[in-house]
PDB file of C-alpha atoms and ligand atoms in Angstrom:
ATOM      1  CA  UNK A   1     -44.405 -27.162  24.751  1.00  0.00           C
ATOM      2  CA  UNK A   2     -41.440 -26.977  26.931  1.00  0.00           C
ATOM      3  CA  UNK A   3     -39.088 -28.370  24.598  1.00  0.00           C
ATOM      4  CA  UNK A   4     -40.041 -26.474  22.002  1.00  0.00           C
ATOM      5  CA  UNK A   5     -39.377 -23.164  23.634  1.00  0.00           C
ATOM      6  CA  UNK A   6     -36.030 -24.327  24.548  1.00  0.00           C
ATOM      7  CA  UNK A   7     -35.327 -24.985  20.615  1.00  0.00           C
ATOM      8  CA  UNK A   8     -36.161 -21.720  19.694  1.00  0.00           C
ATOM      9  CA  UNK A   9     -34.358 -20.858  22.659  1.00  0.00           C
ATOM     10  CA  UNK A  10     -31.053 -22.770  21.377  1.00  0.00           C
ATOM     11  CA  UNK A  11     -31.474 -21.455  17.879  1.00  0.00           C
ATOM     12  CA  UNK A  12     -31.209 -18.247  18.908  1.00  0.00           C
ATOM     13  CA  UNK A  13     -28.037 -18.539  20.859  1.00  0.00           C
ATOM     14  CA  UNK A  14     -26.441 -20.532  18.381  1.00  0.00           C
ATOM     15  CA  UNK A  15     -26.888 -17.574  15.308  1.00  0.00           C
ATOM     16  CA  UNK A  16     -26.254 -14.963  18.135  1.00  0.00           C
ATOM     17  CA  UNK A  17     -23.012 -16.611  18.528  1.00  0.00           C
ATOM     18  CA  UNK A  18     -22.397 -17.076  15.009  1.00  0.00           C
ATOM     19  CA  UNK A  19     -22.959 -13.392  14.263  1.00  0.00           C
ATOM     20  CA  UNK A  20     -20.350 -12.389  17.221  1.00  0.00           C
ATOM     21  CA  UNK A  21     -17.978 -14.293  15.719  1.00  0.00           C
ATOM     22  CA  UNK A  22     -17.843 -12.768  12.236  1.00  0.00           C
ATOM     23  CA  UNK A  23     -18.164  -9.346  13.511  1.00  0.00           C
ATOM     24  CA  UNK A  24     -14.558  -9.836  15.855  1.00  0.00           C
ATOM     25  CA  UNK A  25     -12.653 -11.479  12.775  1.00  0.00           C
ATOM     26  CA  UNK A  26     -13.550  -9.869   9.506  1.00  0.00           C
ATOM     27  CA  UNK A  27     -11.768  -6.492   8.506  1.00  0.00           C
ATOM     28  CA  UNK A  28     -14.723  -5.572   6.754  1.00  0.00           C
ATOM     29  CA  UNK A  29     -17.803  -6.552   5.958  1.00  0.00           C
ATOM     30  CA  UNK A  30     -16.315  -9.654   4.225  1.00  0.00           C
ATOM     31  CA  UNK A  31     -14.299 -10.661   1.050  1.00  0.00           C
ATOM     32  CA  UNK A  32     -16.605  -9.893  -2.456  1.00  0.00           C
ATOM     33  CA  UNK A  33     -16.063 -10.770  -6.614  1.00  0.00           C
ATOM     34  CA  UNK A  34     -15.047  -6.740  -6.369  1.00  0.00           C
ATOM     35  CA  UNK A  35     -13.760  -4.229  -4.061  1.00  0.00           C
ATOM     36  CA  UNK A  36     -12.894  -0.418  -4.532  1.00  0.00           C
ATOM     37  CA  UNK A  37      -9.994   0.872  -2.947  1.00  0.00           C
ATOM     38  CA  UNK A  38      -9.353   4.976  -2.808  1.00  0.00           C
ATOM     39  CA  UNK A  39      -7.329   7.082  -1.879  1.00  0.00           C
ATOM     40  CA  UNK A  40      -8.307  10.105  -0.009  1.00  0.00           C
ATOM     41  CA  UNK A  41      -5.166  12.327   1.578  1.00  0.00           C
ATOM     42  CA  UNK A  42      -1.561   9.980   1.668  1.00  0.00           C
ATOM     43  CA  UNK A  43      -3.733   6.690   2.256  1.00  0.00           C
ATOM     44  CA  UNK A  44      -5.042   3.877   0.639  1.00  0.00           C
ATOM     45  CA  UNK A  45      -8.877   3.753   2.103  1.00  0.00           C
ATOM     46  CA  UNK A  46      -9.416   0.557   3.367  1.00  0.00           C
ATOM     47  CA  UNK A  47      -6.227  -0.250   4.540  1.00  0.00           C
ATOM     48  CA  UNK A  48      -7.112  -4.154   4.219  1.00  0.00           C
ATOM     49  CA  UNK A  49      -9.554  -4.977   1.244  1.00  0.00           C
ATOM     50  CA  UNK A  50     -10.841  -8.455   1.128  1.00  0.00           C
ATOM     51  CA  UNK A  51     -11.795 -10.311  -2.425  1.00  0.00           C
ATOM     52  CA  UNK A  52     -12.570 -13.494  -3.070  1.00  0.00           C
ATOM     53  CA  UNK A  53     -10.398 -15.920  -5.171  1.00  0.00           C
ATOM     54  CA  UNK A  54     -10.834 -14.926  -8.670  1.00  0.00           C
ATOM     55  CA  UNK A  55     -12.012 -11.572  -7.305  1.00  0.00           C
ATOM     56  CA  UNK A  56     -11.154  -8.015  -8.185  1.00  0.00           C
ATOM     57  CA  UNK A  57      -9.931  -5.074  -6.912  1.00  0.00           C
ATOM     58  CA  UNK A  58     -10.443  -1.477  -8.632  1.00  0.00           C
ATOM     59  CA  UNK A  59      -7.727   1.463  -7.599  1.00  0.00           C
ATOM     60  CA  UNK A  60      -9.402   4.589  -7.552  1.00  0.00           C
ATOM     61  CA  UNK A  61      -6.926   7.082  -8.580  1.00  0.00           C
ATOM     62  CA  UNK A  62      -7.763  10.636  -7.716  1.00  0.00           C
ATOM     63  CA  UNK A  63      -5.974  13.613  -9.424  1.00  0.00           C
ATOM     64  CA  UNK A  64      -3.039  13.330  -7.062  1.00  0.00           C
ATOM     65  CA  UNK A  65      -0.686  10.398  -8.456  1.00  0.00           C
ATOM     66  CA  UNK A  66      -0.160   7.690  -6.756  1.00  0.00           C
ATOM     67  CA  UNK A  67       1.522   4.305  -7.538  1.00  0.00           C
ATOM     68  CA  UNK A  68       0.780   0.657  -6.671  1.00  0.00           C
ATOM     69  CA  UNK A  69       3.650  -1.513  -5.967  1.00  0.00           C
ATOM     70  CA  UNK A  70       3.226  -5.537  -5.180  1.00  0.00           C
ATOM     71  CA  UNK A  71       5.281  -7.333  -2.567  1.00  0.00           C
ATOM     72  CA  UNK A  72       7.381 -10.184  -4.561  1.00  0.00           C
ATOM     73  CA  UNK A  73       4.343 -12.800  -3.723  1.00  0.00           C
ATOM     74  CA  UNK A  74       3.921 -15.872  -5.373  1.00  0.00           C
ATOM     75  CA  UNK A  75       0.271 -14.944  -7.013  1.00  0.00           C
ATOM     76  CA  UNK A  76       0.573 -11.264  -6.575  1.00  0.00           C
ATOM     77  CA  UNK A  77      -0.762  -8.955  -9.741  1.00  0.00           C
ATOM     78  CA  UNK A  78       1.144  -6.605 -11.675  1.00  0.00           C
ATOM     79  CA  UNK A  79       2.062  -3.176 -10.105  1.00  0.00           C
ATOM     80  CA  UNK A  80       0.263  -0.174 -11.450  1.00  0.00           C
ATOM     81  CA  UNK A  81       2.463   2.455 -12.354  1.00  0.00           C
ATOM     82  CA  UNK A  82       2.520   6.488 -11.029  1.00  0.00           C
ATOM     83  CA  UNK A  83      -1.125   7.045 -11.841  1.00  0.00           C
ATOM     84  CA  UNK A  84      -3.786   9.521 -11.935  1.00  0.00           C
ATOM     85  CA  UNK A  85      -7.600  10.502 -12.442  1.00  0.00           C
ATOM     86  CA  UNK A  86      -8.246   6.852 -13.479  1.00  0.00           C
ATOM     87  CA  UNK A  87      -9.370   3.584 -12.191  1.00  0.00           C
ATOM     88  CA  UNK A  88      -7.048   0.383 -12.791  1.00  0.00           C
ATOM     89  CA  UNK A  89      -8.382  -3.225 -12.199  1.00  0.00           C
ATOM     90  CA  UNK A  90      -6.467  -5.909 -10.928  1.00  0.00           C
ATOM     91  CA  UNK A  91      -7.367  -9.562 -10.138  1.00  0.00           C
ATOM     92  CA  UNK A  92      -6.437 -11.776  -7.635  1.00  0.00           C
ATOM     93  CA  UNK A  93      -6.468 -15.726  -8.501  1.00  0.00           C
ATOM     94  CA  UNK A  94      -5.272 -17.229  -5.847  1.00  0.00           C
ATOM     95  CA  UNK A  95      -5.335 -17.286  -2.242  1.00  0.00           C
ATOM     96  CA  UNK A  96      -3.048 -14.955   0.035  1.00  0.00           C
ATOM     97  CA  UNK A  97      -2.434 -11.541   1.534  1.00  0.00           C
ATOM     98  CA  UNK A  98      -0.829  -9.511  -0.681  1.00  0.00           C
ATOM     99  CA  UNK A  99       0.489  -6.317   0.702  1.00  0.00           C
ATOM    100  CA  UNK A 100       1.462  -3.348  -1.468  1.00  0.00           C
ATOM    101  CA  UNK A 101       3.098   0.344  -1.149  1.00  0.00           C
ATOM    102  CA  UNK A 102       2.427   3.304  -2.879  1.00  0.00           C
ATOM    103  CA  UNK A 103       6.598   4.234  -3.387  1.00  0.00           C
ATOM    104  CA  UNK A 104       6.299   8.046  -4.017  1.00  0.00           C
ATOM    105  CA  UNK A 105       4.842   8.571  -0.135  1.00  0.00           C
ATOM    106  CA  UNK A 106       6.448   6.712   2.207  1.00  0.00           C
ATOM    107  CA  UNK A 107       3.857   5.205   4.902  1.00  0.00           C
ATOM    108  CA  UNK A 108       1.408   4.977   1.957  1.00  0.00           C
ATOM    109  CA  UNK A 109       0.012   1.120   2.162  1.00  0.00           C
ATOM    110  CA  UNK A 110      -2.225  -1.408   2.045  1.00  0.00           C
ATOM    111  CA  UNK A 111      -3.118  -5.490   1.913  1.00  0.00           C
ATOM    112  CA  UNK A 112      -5.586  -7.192  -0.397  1.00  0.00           C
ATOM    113  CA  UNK A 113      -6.462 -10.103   1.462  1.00  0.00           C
ATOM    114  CA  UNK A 114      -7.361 -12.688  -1.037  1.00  0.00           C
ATOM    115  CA  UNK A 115     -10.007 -15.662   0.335  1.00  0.00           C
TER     116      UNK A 115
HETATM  117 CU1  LIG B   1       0.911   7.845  -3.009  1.00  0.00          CU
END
Protein backbone atom coordinates (compact mmCIF):
# COMPACT_ATOMS: atom_id res chain seq x y z
CA UNK A 1 0.00 0.00 0.00
CA UNK A 2 2.73 2.31 0.89
CA UNK A 3 4.58 2.00 -2.18
CA UNK A 4 1.94 2.38 -4.20
CA UNK A 5 0.91 5.76 -2.92
CA UNK A 6 4.35 6.93 -3.36
CA UNK A 7 4.06 5.91 -7.27
CA UNK A 8 1.18 7.83 -7.78
CA UNK A 9 2.89 10.20 -5.72
CA UNK A 10 6.08 10.25 -8.18
CA UNK A 11 3.90 10.27 -11.24
CA UNK A 12 2.46 13.20 -10.37
CA UNK A 13 5.57 15.20 -9.77
CA UNK A 14 7.18 13.95 -12.69
CA UNK A 15 4.12 15.36 -15.34
CA UNK A 16 3.86 18.43 -12.94
CA UNK A 17 7.36 19.03 -13.83
CA UNK A 18 7.01 18.22 -17.32
CA UNK A 19 4.14 20.66 -17.77
CA UNK A 20 6.35 23.59 -16.02
CA UNK A 21 8.78 23.08 -18.33
CA UNK A 22 6.88 23.58 -21.59
CA UNK A 23 4.96 26.40 -20.26
CA UNK A 24 8.62 28.58 -19.47
CA UNK A 25 10.07 27.65 -23.06
CA UNK A 26 7.43 27.68 -25.73
CA UNK A 27 6.38 31.15 -27.31
CA UNK A 28 3.12 29.82 -27.79
CA UNK A 29 1.21 27.12 -27.36
CA UNK A 30 3.65 25.11 -29.55
CA UNK A 31 4.76 24.72 -33.26
CA UNK A 32 1.53 23.24 -35.62
CA UNK A 33 1.18 21.91 -39.68
CA UNK A 34 -0.45 25.74 -39.81
CA UNK A 35 -0.32 28.98 -38.14
CA UNK A 36 -2.14 32.40 -38.88
CA UNK A 37 -0.31 35.41 -38.51
CA UNK A 38 -2.29 39.07 -38.60
CA UNK A 39 -1.80 42.09 -38.49
CA UNK A 40 -3.78 44.36 -36.37
CA UNK A 41 -2.33 48.26 -36.08
CA UNK A 42 1.76 48.44 -37.39
CA UNK A 43 2.35 44.74 -36.04
CA UNK A 44 2.60 41.40 -37.06
CA UNK A 45 0.31 39.47 -34.25
CA UNK A 46 2.24 36.91 -32.90
CA UNK A 47 5.43 38.33 -33.04
CA UNK A 48 7.05 34.66 -33.03
CA UNK A 49 4.85 31.96 -34.85
CA UNK A 50 5.98 28.44 -34.49
CA UNK A 51 5.31 25.63 -37.43
CA UNK A 52 6.48 22.52 -37.75
CA UNK A 53 8.90 21.34 -40.54
CA UNK A 54 6.90 21.09 -43.60
CA UNK A 55 4.42 23.40 -41.87
CA UNK A 56 2.62 26.51 -42.98
CA UNK A 57 2.12 29.83 -42.25
CA UNK A 58 -0.96 32.01 -43.61
CA UNK A 59 -0.44 36.11 -43.67
CA UNK A 60 -3.55 37.66 -42.96
CA UNK A 61 -3.56 40.80 -44.84
CA UNK A 62 -6.07 43.35 -43.69
CA UNK A 63 -7.09 46.34 -45.93
CA UNK A 64 -4.04 48.30 -44.87
CA UNK A 65 -0.97 46.98 -47.08
CA UNK A 66 1.59 45.51 -45.73
CA UNK A 67 4.63 43.59 -47.12
CA UNK A 68 6.57 40.47 -46.06
CA UNK A 69 10.21 40.52 -46.53
CA UNK A 70 12.58 37.26 -45.67
CA UNK A 71 15.98 37.58 -44.05
CA UNK A 72 18.64 36.05 -46.72
CA UNK A 73 18.25 32.45 -44.80
CA UNK A 74 19.30 29.40 -46.19
CA UNK A 75 15.56 27.71 -46.31
CA UNK A 76 13.68 30.90 -45.99
CA UNK A 77 10.33 31.27 -48.39
CA UNK A 78 9.70 33.77 -50.89
CA UNK A 79 8.78 37.37 -49.76
CA UNK A 80 5.23 38.44 -50.29
CA UNK A 81 4.96 41.57 -51.95
CA UNK A 82 2.97 45.10 -50.71
CA UNK A 83 -0.29 43.31 -50.07
CA UNK A 84 -3.78 43.75 -49.12
CA UNK A 85 -7.32 42.27 -48.13
CA UNK A 86 -5.90 38.77 -48.87
CA UNK A 87 -4.34 35.83 -47.27
CA UNK A 88 -0.88 34.46 -48.74
CA UNK A 89 0.51 30.98 -47.71
CA UNK A 90 3.93 30.21 -47.29
CA UNK A 91 5.73 26.98 -46.24
CA UNK A 92 8.53 26.31 -44.30
CA UNK A 93 10.64 22.95 -45.12
CA UNK A 94 13.24 23.03 -43.13
CA UNK A 95 14.34 23.77 -39.78
CA UNK A 96 15.30 27.42 -38.53
CA UNK A 97 14.14 30.82 -37.35
CA UNK A 98 13.40 32.84 -39.99
CA UNK A 99 12.86 36.43 -39.19
CA UNK A 100 11.10 38.85 -41.55
CA UNK A 101 10.16 42.78 -41.85
CA UNK A 102 7.34 44.36 -43.17
CA UNK A 103 9.67 47.33 -45.22
CA UNK A 104 6.95 50.05 -45.66
CA UNK A 105 6.75 50.52 -41.51
CA UNK A 106 9.78 50.48 -39.97
CA UNK A 107 9.62 48.43 -36.51
CA UNK A 108 7.06 46.21 -38.29
CA UNK A 109 8.44 42.40 -37.60
CA UNK A 110 8.30 39.10 -36.88
CA UNK A 111 10.08 35.33 -36.69
CA UNK A 112 8.60 32.06 -37.90
CA UNK A 113 10.29 29.68 -35.87
CA UNK A 114 10.43 26.55 -37.86
CA UNK A 115 10.72 23.01 -35.60
CU1 LIG B 1 3.43 47.08 -42.67
Amino acid sequence: MRTKRFLVFAAAVTLTAACGGDAGTEPDSGASDAAVVSMPGFSFVPFITAVKAGGSVNFDFPAEPHNVIFERTPGAPADIQRTSNRVVTRTFAVAGNFPYDCTLHPGMSGVVQVR
